[in-house]
PDB file of C-alpha atoms and ligand atoms in Angstrom:
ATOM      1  CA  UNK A   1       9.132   2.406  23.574  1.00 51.00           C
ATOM      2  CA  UNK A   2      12.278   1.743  21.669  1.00 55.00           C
ATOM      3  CA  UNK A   3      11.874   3.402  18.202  1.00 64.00           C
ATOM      4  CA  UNK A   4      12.634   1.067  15.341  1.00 70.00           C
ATOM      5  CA  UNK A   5      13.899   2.877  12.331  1.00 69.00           C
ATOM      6  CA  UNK A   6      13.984   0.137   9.674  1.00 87.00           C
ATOM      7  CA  UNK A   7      10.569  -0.356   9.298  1.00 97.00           C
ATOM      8  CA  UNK A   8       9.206  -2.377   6.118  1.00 98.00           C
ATOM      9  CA  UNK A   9       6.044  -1.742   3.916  1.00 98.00           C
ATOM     10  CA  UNK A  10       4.180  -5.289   2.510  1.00 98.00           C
ATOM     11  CA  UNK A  11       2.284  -4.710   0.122  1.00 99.00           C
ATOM     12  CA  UNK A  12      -0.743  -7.309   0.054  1.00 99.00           C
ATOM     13  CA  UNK A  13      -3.372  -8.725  -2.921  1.00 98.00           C
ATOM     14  CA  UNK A  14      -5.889 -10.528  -2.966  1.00 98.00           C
ATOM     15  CA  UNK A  15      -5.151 -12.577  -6.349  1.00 98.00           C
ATOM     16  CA  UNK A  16      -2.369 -12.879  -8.888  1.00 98.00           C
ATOM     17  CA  UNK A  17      -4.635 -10.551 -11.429  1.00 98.00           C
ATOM     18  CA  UNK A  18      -4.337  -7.407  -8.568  1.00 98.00           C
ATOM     19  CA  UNK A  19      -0.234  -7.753  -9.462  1.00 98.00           C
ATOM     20  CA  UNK A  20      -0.254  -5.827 -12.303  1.00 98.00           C
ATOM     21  CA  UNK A  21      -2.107  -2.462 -10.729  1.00 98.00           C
ATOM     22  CA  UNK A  22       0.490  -2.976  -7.099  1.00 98.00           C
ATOM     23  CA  UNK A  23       3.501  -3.693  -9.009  1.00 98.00           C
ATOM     24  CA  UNK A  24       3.193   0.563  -8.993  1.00 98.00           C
ATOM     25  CA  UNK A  25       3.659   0.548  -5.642  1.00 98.00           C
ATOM     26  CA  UNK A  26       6.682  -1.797  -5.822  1.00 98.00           C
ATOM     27  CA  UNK A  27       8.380   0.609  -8.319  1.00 98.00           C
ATOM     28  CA  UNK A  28       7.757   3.832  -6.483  1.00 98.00           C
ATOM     29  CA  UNK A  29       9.000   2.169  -2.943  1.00 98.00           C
ATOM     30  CA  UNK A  30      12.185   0.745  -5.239  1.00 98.00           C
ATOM     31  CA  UNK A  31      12.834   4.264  -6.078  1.00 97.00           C
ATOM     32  CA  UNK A  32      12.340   5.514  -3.181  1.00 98.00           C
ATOM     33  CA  UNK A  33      14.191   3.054  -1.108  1.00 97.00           C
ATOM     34  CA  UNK A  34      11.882   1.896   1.093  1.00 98.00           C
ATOM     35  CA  UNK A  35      12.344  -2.354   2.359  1.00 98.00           C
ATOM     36  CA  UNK A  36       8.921  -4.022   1.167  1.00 98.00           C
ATOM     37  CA  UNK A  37       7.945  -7.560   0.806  1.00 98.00           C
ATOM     38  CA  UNK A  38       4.975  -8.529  -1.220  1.00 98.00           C
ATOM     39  CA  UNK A  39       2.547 -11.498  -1.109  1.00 98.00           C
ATOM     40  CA  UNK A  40      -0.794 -12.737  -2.201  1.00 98.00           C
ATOM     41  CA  UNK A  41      -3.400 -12.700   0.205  1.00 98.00           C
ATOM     42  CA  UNK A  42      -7.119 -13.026  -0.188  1.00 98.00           C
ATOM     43  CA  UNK A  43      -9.516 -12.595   2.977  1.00 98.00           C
ATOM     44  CA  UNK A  44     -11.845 -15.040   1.250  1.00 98.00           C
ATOM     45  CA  UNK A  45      -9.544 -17.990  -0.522  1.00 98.00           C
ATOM     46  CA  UNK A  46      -6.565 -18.183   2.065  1.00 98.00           C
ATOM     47  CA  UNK A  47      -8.284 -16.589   5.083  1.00 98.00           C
ATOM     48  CA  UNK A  48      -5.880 -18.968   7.977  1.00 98.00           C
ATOM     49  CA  UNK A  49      -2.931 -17.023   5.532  1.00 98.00           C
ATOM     50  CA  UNK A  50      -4.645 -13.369   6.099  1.00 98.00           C
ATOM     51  CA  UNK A  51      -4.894 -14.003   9.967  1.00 98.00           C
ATOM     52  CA  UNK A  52      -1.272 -15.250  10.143  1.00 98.00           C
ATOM     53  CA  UNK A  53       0.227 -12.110   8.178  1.00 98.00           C
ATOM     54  CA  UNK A  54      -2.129  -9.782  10.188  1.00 98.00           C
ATOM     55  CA  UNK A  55      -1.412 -10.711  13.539  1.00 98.00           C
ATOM     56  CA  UNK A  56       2.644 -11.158  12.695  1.00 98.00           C
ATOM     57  CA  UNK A  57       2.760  -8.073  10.836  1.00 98.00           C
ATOM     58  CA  UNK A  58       4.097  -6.191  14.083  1.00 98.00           C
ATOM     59  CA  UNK A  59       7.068  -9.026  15.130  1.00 97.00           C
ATOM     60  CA  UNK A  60       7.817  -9.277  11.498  1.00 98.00           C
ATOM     61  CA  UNK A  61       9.113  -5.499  11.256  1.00 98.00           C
ATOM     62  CA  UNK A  62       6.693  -4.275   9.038  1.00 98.00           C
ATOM     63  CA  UNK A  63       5.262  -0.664   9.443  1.00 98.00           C
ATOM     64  CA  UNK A  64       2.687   0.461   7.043  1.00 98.00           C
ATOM     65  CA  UNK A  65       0.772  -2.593   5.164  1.00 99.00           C
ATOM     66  CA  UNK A  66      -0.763  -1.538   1.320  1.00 99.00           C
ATOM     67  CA  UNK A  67      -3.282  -3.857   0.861  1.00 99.00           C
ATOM     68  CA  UNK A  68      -4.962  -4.076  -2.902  1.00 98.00           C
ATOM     69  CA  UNK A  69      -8.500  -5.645  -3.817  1.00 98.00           C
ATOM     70  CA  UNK A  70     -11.254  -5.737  -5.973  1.00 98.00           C
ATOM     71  CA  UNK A  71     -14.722  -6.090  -6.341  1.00 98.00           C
ATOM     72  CA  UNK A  72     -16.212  -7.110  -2.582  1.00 97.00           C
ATOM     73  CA  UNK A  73     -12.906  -5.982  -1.060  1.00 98.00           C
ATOM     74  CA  UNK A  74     -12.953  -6.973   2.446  1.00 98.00           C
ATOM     75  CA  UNK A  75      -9.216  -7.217   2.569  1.00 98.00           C
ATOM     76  CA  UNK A  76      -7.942  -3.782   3.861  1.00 98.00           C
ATOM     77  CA  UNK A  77     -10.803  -4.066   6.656  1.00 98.00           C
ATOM     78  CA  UNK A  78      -9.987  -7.477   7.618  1.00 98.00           C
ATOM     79  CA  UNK A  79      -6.575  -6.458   8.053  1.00 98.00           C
ATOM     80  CA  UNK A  80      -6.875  -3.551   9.827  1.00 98.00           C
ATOM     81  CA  UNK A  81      -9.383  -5.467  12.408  1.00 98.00           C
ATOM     82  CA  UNK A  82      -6.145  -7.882  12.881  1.00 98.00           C
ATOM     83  CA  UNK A  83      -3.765  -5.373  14.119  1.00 98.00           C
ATOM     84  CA  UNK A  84      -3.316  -1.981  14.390  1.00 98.00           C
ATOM     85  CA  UNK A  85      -0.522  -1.246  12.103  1.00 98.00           C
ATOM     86  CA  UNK A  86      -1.663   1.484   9.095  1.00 98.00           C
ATOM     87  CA  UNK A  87      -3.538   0.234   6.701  1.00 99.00           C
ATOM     88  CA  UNK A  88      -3.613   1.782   2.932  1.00 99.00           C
ATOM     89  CA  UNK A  89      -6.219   0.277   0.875  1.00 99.00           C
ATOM     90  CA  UNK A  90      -6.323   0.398  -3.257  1.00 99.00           C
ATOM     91  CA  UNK A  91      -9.153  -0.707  -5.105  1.00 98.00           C
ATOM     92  CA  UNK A  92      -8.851  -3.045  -8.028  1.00 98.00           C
ATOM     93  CA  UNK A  93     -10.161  -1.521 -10.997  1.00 98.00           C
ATOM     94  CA  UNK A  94     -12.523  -4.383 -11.237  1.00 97.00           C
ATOM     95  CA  UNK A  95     -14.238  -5.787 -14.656  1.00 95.00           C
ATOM     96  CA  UNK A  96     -18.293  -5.161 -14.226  1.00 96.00           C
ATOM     97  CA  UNK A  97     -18.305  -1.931 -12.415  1.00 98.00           C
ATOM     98  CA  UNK A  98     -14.612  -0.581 -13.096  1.00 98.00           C
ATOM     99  CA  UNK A  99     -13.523  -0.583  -9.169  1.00 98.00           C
ATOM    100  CA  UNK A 100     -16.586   1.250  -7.561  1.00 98.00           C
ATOM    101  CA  UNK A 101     -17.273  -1.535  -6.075  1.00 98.00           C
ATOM    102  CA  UNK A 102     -13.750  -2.185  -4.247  1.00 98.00           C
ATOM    103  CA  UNK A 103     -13.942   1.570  -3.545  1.00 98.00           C
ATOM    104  CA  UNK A 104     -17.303   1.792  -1.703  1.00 98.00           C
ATOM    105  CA  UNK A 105     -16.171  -1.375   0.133  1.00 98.00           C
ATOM    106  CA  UNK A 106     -12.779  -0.186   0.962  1.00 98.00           C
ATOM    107  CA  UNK A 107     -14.033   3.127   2.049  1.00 98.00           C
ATOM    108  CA  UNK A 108     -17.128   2.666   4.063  1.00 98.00           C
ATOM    109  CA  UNK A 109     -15.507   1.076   6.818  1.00 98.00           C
ATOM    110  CA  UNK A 110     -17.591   1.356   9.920  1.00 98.00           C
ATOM    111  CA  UNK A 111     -16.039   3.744  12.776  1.00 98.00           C
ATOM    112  CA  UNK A 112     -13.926   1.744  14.827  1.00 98.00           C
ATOM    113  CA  UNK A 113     -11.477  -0.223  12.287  1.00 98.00           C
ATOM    114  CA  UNK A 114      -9.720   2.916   9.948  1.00 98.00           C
ATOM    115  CA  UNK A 115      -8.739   2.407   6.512  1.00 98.00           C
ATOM    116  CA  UNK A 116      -6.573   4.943   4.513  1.00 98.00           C
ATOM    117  CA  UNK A 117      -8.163   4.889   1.110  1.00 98.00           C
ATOM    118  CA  UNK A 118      -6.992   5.943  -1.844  1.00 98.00           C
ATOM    119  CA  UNK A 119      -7.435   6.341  -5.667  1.00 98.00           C
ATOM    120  CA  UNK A 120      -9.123   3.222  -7.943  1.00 98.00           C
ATOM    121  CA  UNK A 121      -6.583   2.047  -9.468  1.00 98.00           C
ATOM    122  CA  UNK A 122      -2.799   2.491 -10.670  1.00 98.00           C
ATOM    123  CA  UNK A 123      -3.152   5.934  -9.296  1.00 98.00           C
ATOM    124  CA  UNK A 124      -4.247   4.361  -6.537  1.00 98.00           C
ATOM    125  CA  UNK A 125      -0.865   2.000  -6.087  1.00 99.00           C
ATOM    126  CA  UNK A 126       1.269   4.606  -6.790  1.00 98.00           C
ATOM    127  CA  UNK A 127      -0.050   7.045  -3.902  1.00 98.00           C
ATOM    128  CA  UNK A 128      -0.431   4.364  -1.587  1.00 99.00           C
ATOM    129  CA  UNK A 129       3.432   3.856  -1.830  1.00 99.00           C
ATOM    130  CA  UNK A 130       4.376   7.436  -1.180  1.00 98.00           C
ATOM    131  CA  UNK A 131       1.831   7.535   1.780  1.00 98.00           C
ATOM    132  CA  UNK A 132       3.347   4.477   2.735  1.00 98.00           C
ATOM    133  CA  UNK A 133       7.279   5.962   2.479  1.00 98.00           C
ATOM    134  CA  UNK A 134       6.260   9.271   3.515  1.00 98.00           C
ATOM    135  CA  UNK A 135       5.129   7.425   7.132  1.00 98.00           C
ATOM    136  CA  UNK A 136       8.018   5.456   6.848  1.00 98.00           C
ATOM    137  CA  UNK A 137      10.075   8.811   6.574  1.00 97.00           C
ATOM    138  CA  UNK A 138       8.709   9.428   9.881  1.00 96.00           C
ATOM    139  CA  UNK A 139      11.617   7.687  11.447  1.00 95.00           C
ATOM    140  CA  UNK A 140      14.172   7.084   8.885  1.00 96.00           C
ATOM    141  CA  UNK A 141      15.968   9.833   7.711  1.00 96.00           C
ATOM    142  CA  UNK A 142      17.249   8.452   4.129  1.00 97.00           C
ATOM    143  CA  UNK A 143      13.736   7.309   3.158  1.00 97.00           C
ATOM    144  CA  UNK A 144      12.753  11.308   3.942  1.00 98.00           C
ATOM    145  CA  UNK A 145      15.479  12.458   1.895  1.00 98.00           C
ATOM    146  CA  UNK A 146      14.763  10.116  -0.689  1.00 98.00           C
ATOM    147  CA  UNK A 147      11.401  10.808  -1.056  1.00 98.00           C
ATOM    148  CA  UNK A 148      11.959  14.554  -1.041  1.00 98.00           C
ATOM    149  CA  UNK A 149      14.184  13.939  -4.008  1.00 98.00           C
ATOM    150  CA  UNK A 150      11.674  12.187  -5.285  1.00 98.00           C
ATOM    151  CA  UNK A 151       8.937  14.886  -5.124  1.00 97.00           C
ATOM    152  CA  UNK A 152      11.203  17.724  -6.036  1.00 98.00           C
ATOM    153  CA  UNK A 153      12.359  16.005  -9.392  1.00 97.00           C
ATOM    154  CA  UNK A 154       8.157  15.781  -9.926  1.00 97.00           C
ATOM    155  CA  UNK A 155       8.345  19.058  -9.688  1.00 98.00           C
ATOM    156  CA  UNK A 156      11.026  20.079 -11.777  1.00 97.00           C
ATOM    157  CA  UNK A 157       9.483  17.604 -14.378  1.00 97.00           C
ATOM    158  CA  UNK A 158       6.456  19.782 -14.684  1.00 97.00           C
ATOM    159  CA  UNK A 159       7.274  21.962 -18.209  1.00 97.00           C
ATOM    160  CA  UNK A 160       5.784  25.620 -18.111  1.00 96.00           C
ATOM    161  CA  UNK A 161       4.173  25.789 -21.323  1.00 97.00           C
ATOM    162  CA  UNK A 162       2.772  23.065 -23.268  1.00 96.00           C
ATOM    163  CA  UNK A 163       3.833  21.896 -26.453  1.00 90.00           C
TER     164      UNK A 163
HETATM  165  C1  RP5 B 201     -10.446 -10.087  -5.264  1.00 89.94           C
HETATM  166  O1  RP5 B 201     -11.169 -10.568  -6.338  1.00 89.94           O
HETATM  167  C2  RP5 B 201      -9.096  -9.767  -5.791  1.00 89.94           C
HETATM  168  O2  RP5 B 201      -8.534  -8.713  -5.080  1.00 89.94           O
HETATM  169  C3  RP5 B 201      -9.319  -9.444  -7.257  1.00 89.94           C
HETATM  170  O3  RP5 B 201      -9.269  -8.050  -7.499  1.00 89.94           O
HETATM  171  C4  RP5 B 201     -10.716  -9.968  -7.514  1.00 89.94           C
HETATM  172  C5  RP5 B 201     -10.769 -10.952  -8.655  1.00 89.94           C
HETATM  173  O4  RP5 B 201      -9.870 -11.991  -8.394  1.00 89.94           O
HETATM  174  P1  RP5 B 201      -9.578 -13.124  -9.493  1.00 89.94           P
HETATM  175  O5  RP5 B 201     -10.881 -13.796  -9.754  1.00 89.94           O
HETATM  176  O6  RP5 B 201      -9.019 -12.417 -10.704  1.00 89.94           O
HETATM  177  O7  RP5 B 201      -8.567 -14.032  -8.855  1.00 89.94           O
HETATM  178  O8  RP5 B 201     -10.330 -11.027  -4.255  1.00 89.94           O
END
C-alpha cells in the first residue's frame, strides 16, 4: 500500500462546552505543525453526523482522530467501532463527578474495539495531541522534527533548582 505522508488529525466533541478543554489539543498540533480539522460531534444528538465522519474518516485523509467527551462518553467507542483509524479519547472534566465518569466510560471499552485513553481533562487534550503528532511523525519527517523540537525545548524549560 501506497504510504500517504500528509496525514491529518480531527479532533472531535461532543458539544460546544468540550471546546474549551480540546482547544489544547488545537494549540499543541498548531505548534507542532500537524494539519487538523475540528468539528462537533455527539454520538447521541447528531448520531447520522458521527456515522458519516466515522466511516469517511479514511477517504478524507485523516490519520489519528482525538475524540473528547463527557459524562456517558460513548463517543471515542462509537468511533472506533466505525473504522479502524486510531482513536485517542479525552474525558470531559464533567460537572457532578469531575470526569470519572467520561473516564470509566472511555476506558472500559470491551476487547475488540481499542481506545487510546488518556488523562481527564486539559492534560488530557494536550497529550492526546502529541500522541496524535508523534503517530503522525511516523511518516512525515517535519512533524518528527517538529515535535522533537518541541520536547527538547520542554526539556530545556525544566529549571534545576527552584525558586
Ligand atoms: C457530552 O455531554 C459532551 O461531550 C459534554 O461533555 C457533555 C455535556 O454536554 P452539554 O450538555 O454541555 O452540551 O455529550
Amino acid at each position: 500500500m501506497k504510504k500517504n505522508k500528509n496525514l491529518k488529525v480531527a479532533i472531535i466533541m461532543g458539544s460546544q462546552s468540550d471546546y474549551k478543554t480540546m482547544k489544547l489539543a488545537e494549540n499543541i498540533l498548531k505548534k507542532i505543525g500537524v494539519s487538523f480539522e475540528t468539528k462537533i460531534i455527539s454520538a447521541h444528538r447528531t448520531p447520522k453526523r458521527m456515522y458519516e465522519f466515522a466511516t469517511s474518516a479514511k477517504k478524507n485523509n485523516f490519520g489519528v482522530i482525538i475524540a473528547g467527551a463527557g459524562g456517558s462518553a460513548h463517543l471515542p467507542g462509537m468511533i472506533s467501532a466505525l473504522t479502524s483509524i486510531p482513536v485517542l479519547g479525552v474525558p470531559i472534566e464533567s460537572k457532578k463527578l469531575k470526569g470519572l465518569d467520561s473516564l470509566l466510560s472511555i476506558a472500559q471499552m470491551p476487547k475488540g474495539i481499542p481506545v487510546g485513553t488518556l488523562a481527564i481533562g486539559e492534560d488530557g487534550a494536550t497529550n492526546a495531541a502529541l500522541l496524535a503528532a508523534s503517530i503522525i511523525a511516523n511518516n512525515n519527517f517535519n512533524v518528527k522534527k517538529k515535535l522533537e523540537k518541541w520536547r527538547l525545548s520542554q526539556t530545556k524549560s525544566v529549571k534545576k533548582k527552584p525558586k
